[in-house]
PDB file of C-alpha atoms in Angstrom:
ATOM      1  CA  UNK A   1       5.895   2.002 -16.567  1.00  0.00           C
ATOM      2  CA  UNK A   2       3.438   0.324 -14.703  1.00  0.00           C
ATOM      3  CA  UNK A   3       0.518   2.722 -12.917  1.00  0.00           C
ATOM      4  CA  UNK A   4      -3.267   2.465 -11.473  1.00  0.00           C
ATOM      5  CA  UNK A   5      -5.475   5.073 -12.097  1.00  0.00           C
ATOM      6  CA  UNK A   6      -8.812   5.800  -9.873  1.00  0.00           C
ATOM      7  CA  UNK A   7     -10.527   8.215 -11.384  1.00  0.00           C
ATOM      8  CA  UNK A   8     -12.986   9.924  -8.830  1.00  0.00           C
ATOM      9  CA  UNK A   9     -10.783  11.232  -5.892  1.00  0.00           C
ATOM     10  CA  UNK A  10     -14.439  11.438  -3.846  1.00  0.00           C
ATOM     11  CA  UNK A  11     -17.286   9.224  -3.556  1.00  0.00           C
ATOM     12  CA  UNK A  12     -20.224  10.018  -1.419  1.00  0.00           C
ATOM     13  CA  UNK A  13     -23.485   7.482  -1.501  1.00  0.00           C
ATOM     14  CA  UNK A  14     -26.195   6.790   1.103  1.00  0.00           C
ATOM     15  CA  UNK A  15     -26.210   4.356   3.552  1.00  0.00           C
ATOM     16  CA  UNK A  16     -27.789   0.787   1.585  1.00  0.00           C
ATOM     17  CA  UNK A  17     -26.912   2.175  -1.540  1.00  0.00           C
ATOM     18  CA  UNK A  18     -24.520   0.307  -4.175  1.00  0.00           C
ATOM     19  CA  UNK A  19     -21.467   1.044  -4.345  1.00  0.00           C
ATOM     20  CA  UNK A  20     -18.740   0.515  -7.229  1.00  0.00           C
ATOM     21  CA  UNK A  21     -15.150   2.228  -7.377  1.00  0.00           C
ATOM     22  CA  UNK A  22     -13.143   2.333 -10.447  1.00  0.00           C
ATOM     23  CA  UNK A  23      -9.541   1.267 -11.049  1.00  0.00           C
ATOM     24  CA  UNK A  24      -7.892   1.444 -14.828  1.00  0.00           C
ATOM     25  CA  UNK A  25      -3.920  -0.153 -14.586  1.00  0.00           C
ATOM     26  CA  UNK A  26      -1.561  -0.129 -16.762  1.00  0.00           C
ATOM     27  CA  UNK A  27       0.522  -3.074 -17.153  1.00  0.00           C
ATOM     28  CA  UNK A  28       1.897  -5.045 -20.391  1.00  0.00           C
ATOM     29  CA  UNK A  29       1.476  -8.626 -18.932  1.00  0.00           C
ATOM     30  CA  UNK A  30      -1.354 -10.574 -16.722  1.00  0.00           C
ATOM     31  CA  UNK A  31      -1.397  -8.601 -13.385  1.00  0.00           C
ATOM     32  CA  UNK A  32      -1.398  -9.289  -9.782  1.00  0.00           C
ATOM     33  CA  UNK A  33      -4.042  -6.455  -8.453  1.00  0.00           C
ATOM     34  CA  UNK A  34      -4.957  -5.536  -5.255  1.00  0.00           C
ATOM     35  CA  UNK A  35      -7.832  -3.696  -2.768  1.00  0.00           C
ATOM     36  CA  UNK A  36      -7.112  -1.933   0.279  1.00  0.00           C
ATOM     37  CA  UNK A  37      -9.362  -0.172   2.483  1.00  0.00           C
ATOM     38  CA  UNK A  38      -7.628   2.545   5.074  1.00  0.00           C
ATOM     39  CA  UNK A  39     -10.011   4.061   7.733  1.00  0.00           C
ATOM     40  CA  UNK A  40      -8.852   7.546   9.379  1.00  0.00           C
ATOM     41  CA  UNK A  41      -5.093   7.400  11.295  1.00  0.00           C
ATOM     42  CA  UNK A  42      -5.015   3.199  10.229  1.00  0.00           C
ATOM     43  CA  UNK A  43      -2.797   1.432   8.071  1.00  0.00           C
ATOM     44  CA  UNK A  44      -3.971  -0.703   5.163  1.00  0.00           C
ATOM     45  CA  UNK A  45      -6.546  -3.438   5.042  1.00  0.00           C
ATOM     46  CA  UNK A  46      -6.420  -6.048   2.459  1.00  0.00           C
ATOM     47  CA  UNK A  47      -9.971  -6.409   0.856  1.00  0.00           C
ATOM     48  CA  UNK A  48      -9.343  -8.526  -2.072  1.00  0.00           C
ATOM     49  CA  UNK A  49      -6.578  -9.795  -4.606  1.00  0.00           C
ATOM     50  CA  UNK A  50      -6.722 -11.056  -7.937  1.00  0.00           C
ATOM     51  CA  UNK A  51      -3.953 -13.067  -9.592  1.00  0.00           C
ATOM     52  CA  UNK A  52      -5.519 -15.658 -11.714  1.00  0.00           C
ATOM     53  CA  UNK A  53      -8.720 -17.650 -12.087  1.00  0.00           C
ATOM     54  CA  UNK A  54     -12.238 -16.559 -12.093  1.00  0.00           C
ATOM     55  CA  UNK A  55     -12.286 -12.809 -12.600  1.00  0.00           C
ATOM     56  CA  UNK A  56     -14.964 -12.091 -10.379  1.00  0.00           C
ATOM     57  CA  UNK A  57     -13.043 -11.949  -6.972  1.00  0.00           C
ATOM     58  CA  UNK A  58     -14.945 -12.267  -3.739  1.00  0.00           C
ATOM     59  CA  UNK A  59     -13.217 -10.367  -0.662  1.00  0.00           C
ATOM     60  CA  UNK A  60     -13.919  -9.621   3.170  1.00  0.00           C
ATOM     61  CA  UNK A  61     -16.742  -6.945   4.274  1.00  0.00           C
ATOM     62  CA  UNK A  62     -19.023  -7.936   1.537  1.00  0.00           C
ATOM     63  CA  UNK A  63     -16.715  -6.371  -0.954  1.00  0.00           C
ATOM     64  CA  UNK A  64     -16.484  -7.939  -4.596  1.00  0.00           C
ATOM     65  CA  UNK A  65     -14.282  -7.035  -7.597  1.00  0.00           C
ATOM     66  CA  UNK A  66     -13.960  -7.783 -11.274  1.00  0.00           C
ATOM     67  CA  UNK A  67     -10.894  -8.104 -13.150  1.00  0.00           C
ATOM     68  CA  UNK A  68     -11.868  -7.374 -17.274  1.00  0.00           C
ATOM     69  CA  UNK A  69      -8.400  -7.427 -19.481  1.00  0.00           C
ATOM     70  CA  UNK A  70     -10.231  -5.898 -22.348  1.00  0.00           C
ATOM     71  CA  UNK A  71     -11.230  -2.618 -20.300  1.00  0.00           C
ATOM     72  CA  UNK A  72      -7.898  -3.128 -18.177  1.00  0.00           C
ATOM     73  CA  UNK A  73     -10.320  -2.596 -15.023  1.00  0.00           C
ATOM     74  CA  UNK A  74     -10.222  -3.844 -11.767  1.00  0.00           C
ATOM     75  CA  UNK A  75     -13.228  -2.062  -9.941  1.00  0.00           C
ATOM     76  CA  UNK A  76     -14.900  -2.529  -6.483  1.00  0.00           C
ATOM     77  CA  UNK A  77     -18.232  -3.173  -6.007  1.00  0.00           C
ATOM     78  CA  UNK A  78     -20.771  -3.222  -2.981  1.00  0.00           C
ATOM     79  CA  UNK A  79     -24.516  -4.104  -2.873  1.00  0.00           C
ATOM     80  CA  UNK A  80     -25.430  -1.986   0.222  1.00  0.00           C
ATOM     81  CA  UNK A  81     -22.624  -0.237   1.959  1.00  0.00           C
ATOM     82  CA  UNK A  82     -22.978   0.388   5.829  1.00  0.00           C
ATOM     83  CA  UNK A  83     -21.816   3.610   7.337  1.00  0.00           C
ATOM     84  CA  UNK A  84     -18.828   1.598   8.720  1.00  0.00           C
ATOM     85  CA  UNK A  85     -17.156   1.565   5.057  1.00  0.00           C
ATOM     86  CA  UNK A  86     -16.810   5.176   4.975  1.00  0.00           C
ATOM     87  CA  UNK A  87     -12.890   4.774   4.732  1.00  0.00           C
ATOM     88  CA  UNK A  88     -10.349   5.417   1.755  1.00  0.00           C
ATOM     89  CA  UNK A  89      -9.612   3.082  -0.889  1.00  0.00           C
ATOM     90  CA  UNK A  90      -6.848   2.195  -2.889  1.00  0.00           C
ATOM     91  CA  UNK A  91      -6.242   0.003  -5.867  1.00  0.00           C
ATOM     92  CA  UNK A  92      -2.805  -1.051  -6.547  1.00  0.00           C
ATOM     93  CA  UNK A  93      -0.666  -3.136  -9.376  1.00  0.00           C
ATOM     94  CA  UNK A  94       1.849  -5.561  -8.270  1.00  0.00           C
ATOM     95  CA  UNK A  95       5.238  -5.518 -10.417  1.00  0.00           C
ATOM     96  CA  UNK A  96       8.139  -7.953 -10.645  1.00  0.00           C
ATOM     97  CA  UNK A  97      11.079  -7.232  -8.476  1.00  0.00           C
ATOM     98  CA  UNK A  98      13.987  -9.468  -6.987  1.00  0.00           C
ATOM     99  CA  UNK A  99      11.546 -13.062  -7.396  1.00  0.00           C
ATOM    100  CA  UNK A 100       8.799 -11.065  -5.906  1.00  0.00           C
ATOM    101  CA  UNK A 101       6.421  -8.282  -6.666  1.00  0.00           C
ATOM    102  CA  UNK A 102       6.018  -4.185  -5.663  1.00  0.00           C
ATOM    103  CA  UNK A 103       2.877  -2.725  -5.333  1.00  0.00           C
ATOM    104  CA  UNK A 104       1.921   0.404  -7.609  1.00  0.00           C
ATOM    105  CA  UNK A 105      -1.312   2.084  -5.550  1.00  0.00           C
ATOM    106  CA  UNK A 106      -3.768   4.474  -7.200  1.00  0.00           C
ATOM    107  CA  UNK A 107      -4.158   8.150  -6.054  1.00  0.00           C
ATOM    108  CA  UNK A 108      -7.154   6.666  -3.677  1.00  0.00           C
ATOM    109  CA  UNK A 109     -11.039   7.467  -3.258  1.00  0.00           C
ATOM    110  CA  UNK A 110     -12.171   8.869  -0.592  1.00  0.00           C
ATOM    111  CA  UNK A 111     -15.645   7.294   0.353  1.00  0.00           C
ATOM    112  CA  UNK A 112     -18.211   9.380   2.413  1.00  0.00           C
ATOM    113  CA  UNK A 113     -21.227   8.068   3.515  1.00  0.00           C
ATOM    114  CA  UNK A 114     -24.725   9.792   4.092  1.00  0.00           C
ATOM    115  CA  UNK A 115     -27.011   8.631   6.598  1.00  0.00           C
TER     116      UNK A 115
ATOM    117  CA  UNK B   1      -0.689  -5.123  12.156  1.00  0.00           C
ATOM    118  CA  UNK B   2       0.430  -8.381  14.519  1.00  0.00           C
ATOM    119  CA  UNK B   3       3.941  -9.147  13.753  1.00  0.00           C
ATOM    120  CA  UNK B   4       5.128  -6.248  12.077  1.00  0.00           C
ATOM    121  CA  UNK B   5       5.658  -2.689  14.337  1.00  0.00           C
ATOM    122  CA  UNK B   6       7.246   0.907  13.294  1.00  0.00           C
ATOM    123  CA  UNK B   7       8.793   3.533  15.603  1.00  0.00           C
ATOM    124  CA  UNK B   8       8.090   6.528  16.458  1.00  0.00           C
ATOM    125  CA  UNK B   9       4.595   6.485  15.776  1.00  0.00           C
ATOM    126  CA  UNK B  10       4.814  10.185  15.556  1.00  0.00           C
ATOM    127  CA  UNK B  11       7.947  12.430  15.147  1.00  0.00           C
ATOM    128  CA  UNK B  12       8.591  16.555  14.598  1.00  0.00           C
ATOM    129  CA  UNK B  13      12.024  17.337  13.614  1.00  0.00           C
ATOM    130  CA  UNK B  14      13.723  20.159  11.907  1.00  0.00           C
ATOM    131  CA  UNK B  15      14.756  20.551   8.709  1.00  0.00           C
ATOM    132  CA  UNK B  16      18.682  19.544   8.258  1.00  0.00           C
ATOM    133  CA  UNK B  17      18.723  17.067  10.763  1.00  0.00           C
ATOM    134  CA  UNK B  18      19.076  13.561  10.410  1.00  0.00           C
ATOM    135  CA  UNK B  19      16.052  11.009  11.170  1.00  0.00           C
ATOM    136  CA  UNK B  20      15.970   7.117  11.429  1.00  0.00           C
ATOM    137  CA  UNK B  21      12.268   5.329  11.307  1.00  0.00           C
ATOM    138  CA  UNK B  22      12.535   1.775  12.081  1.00  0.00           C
ATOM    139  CA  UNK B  23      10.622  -1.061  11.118  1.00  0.00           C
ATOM    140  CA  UNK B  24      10.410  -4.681  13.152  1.00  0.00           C
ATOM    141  CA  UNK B  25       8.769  -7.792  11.963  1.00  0.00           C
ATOM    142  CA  UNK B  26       8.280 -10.594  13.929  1.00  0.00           C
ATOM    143  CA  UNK B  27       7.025 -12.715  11.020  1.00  0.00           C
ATOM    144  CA  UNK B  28      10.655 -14.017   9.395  1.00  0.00           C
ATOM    145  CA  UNK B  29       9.539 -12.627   6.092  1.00  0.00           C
ATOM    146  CA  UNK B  30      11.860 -11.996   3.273  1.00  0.00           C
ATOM    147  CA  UNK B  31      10.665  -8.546   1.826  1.00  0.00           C
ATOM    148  CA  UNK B  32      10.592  -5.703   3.169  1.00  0.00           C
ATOM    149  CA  UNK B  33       9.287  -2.195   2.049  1.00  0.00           C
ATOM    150  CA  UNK B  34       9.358   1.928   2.762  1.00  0.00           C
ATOM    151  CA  UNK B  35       6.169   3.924   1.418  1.00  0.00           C
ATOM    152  CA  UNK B  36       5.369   7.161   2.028  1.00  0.00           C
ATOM    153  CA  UNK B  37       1.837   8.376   1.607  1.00  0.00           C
ATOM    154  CA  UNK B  38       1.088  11.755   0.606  1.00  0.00           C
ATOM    155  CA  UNK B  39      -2.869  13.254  -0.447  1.00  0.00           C
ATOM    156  CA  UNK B  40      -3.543  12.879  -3.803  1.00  0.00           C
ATOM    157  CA  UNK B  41      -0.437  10.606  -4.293  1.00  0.00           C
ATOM    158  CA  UNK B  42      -1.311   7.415  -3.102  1.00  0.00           C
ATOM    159  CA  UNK B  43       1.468   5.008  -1.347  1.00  0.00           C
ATOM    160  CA  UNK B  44       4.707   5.635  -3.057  1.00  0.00           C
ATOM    161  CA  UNK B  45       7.738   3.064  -2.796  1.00  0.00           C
ATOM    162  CA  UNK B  46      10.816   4.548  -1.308  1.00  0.00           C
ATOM    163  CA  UNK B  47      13.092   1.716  -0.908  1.00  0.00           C
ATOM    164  CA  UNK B  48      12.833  -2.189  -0.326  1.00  0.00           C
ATOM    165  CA  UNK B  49      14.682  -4.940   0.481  1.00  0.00           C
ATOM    166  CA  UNK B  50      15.066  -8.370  -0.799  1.00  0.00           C
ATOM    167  CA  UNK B  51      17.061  -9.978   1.879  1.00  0.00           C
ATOM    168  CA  UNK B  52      19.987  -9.004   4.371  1.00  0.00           C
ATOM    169  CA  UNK B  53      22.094  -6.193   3.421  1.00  0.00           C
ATOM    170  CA  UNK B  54      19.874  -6.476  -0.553  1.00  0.00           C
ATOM    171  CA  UNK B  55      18.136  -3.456  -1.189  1.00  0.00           C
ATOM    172  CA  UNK B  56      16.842  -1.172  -3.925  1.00  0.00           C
ATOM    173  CA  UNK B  57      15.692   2.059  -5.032  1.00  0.00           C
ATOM    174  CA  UNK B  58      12.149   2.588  -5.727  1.00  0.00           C
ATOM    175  CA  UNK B  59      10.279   5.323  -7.324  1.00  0.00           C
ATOM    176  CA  UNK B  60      10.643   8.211  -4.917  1.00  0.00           C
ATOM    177  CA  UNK B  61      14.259   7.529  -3.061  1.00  0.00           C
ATOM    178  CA  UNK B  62      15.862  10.514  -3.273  1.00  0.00           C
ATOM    179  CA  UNK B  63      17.136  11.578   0.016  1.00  0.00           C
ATOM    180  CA  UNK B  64      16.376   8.580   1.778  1.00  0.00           C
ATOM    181  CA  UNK B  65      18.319   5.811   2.087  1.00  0.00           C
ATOM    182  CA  UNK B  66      17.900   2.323   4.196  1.00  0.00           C
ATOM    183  CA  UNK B  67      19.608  -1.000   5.531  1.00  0.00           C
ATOM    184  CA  UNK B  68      19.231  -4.226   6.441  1.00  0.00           C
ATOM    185  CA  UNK B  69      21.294  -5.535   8.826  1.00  0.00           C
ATOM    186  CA  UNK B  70      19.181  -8.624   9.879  1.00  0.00           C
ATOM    187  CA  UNK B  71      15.964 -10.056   8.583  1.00  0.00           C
ATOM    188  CA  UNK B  72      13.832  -8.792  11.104  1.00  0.00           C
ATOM    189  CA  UNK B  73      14.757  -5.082  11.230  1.00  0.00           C
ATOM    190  CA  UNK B  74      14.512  -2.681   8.093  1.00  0.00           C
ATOM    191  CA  UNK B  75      15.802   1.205   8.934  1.00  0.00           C
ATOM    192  CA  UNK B  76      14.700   4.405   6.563  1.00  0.00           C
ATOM    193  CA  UNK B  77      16.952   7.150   7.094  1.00  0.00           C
ATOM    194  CA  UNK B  78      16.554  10.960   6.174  1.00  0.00           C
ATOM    195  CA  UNK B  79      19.968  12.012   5.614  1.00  0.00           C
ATOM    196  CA  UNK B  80      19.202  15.306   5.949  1.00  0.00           C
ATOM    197  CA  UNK B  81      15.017  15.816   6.219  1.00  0.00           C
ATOM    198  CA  UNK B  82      13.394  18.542   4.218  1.00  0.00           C
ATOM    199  CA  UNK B  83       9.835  19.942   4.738  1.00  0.00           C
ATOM    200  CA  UNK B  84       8.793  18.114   1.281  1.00  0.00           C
ATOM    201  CA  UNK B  85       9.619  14.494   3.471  1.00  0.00           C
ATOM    202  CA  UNK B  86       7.300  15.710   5.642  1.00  0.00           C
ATOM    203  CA  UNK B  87       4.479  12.363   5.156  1.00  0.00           C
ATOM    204  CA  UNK B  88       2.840   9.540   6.796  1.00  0.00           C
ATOM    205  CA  UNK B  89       5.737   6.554   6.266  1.00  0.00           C
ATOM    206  CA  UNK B  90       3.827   3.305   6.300  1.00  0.00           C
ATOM    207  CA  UNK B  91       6.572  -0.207   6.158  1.00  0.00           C
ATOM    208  CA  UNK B  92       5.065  -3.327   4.652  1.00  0.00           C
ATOM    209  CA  UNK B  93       6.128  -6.958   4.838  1.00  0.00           C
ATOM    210  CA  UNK B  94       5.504  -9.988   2.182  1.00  0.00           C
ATOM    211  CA  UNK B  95       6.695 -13.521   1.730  1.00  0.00           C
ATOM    212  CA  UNK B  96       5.404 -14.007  -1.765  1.00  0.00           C
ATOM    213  CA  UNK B  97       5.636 -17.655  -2.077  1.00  0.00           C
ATOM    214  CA  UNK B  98       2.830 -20.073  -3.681  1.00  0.00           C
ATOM    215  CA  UNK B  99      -0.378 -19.930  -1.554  1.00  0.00           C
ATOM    216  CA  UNK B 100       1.051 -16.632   0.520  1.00  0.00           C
ATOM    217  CA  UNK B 101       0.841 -13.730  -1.865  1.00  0.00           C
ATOM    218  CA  UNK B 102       0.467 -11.315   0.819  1.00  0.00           C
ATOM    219  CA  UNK B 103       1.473  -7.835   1.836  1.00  0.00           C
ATOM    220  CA  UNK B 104       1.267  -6.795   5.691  1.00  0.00           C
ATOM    221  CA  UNK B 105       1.178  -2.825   6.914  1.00  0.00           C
ATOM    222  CA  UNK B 106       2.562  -1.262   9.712  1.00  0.00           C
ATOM    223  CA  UNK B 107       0.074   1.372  11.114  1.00  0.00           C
ATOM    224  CA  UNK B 108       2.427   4.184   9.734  1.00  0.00           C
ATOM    225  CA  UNK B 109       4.767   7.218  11.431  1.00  0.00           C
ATOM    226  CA  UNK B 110       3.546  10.577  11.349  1.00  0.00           C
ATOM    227  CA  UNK B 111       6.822  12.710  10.357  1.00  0.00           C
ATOM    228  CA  UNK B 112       6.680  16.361  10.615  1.00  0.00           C
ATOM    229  CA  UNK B 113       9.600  18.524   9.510  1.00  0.00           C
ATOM    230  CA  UNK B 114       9.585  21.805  10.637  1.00  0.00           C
TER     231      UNK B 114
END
């Protein structure tokens, strides 16, 4: 069965420091993968999706991803984050159903920012 | 999100009674889809639907079920709600066609079962 792993539940970093959050899927064909960003009592924001193309995906907020097969990785990355992106993130698989495709989502990380 | 709106927003009921949580898109989309969000969990996929009156099970539908009676209106029902359904119940919309593989969120319903 299909399913995303994130392995560090919570990340804390200072304000203007990098930032990079991991994602490991599983998933037996080329996969349709997914960012979202959910701030406190919100629903989900799309950062970024990957389906095909160059593997280094571009997405809104500064936010930038790379897909590697080898590793099966999709992880987020951030030159400086802003205390703004303190928010939870979740990676998520999409899987075929009915001529369309179901999203798996990771466990989330929960990133904290210090001033 | 614009075009896509779940009620309540917030809800306490009590364990053994029924609950409906409705979801209303505006956007003529084709799929819809029931998550529930729990910590440590994620988004898991309750039920979703692939048309009018087409739907499915996903990974966590016990004691839930749904329907579809037009394209714009998508209805998760607790037959009988339990303190373990007590979650944050987000709907989503897509259209997944060439050039429009996206998914939209409601901003969720707060269910409490006491």
């Amino acid at each position: 069965a299909q399913s995303v792993t994130q392995p560090d539940i919570h990340i804390t970093v200072s304000e203007g420091a990098s930032l990079e959050l991991r994602c490991n899927y599983s998933y037996g064909a080329t996969p349709y993968l997914f960012w979202y960003v959910q701030s406190p009592g919100q629903g989900l924001q799309l950062l970024l999706k990957y389906f095909s193309g160059d593997t280094l995906v571009q997405g809104i907020k500064g936010f930038e991803a790379e897909f590697k097969r080898s590793q099966s990785s999709f992880n987020l990355r951030k030159p400086s984050v802003h205390w703004s992106d303190a928010a939870e993130y979740f990676c998520a698989v999409g899987t075929p159903i009915q001529g369309a495709q179901k999203l798996v989502f990771g466990q989330g990380t929960r990133l904290t920012i210090n001033p | 999100d614009a075009g896509i709106t779940q009620s309540p927003r917030h809800k306490v009921t009590e364990t053994g009674t029924p609950v409906t949580l409705r979801c209303h898109q505006t956007e003529n989309h084709r799929y819809m889809y029931w998550y529930r969000q729990d910590p440590g969990h994620g988004l898991r996929l309750i039920h979703y639907s692939y048309g009018v009156k087409d739907t499915d099970k996903g990974e966590v539908s016990d004691g839930y079920s749904v329907s579809r009676s037009k394209t714009e209106d998508f209805l998760l029902t607790l037959e009988s709600a339990t303190s373990s359904q007590t979650s944050v119940y987000f709907c989503a919309i897509s259209n997944w066609r060439q050039g429009s593989y996206g998914y939209t969120f409601g901003s969720g319903t707060r269910l409490t079962v006491v």
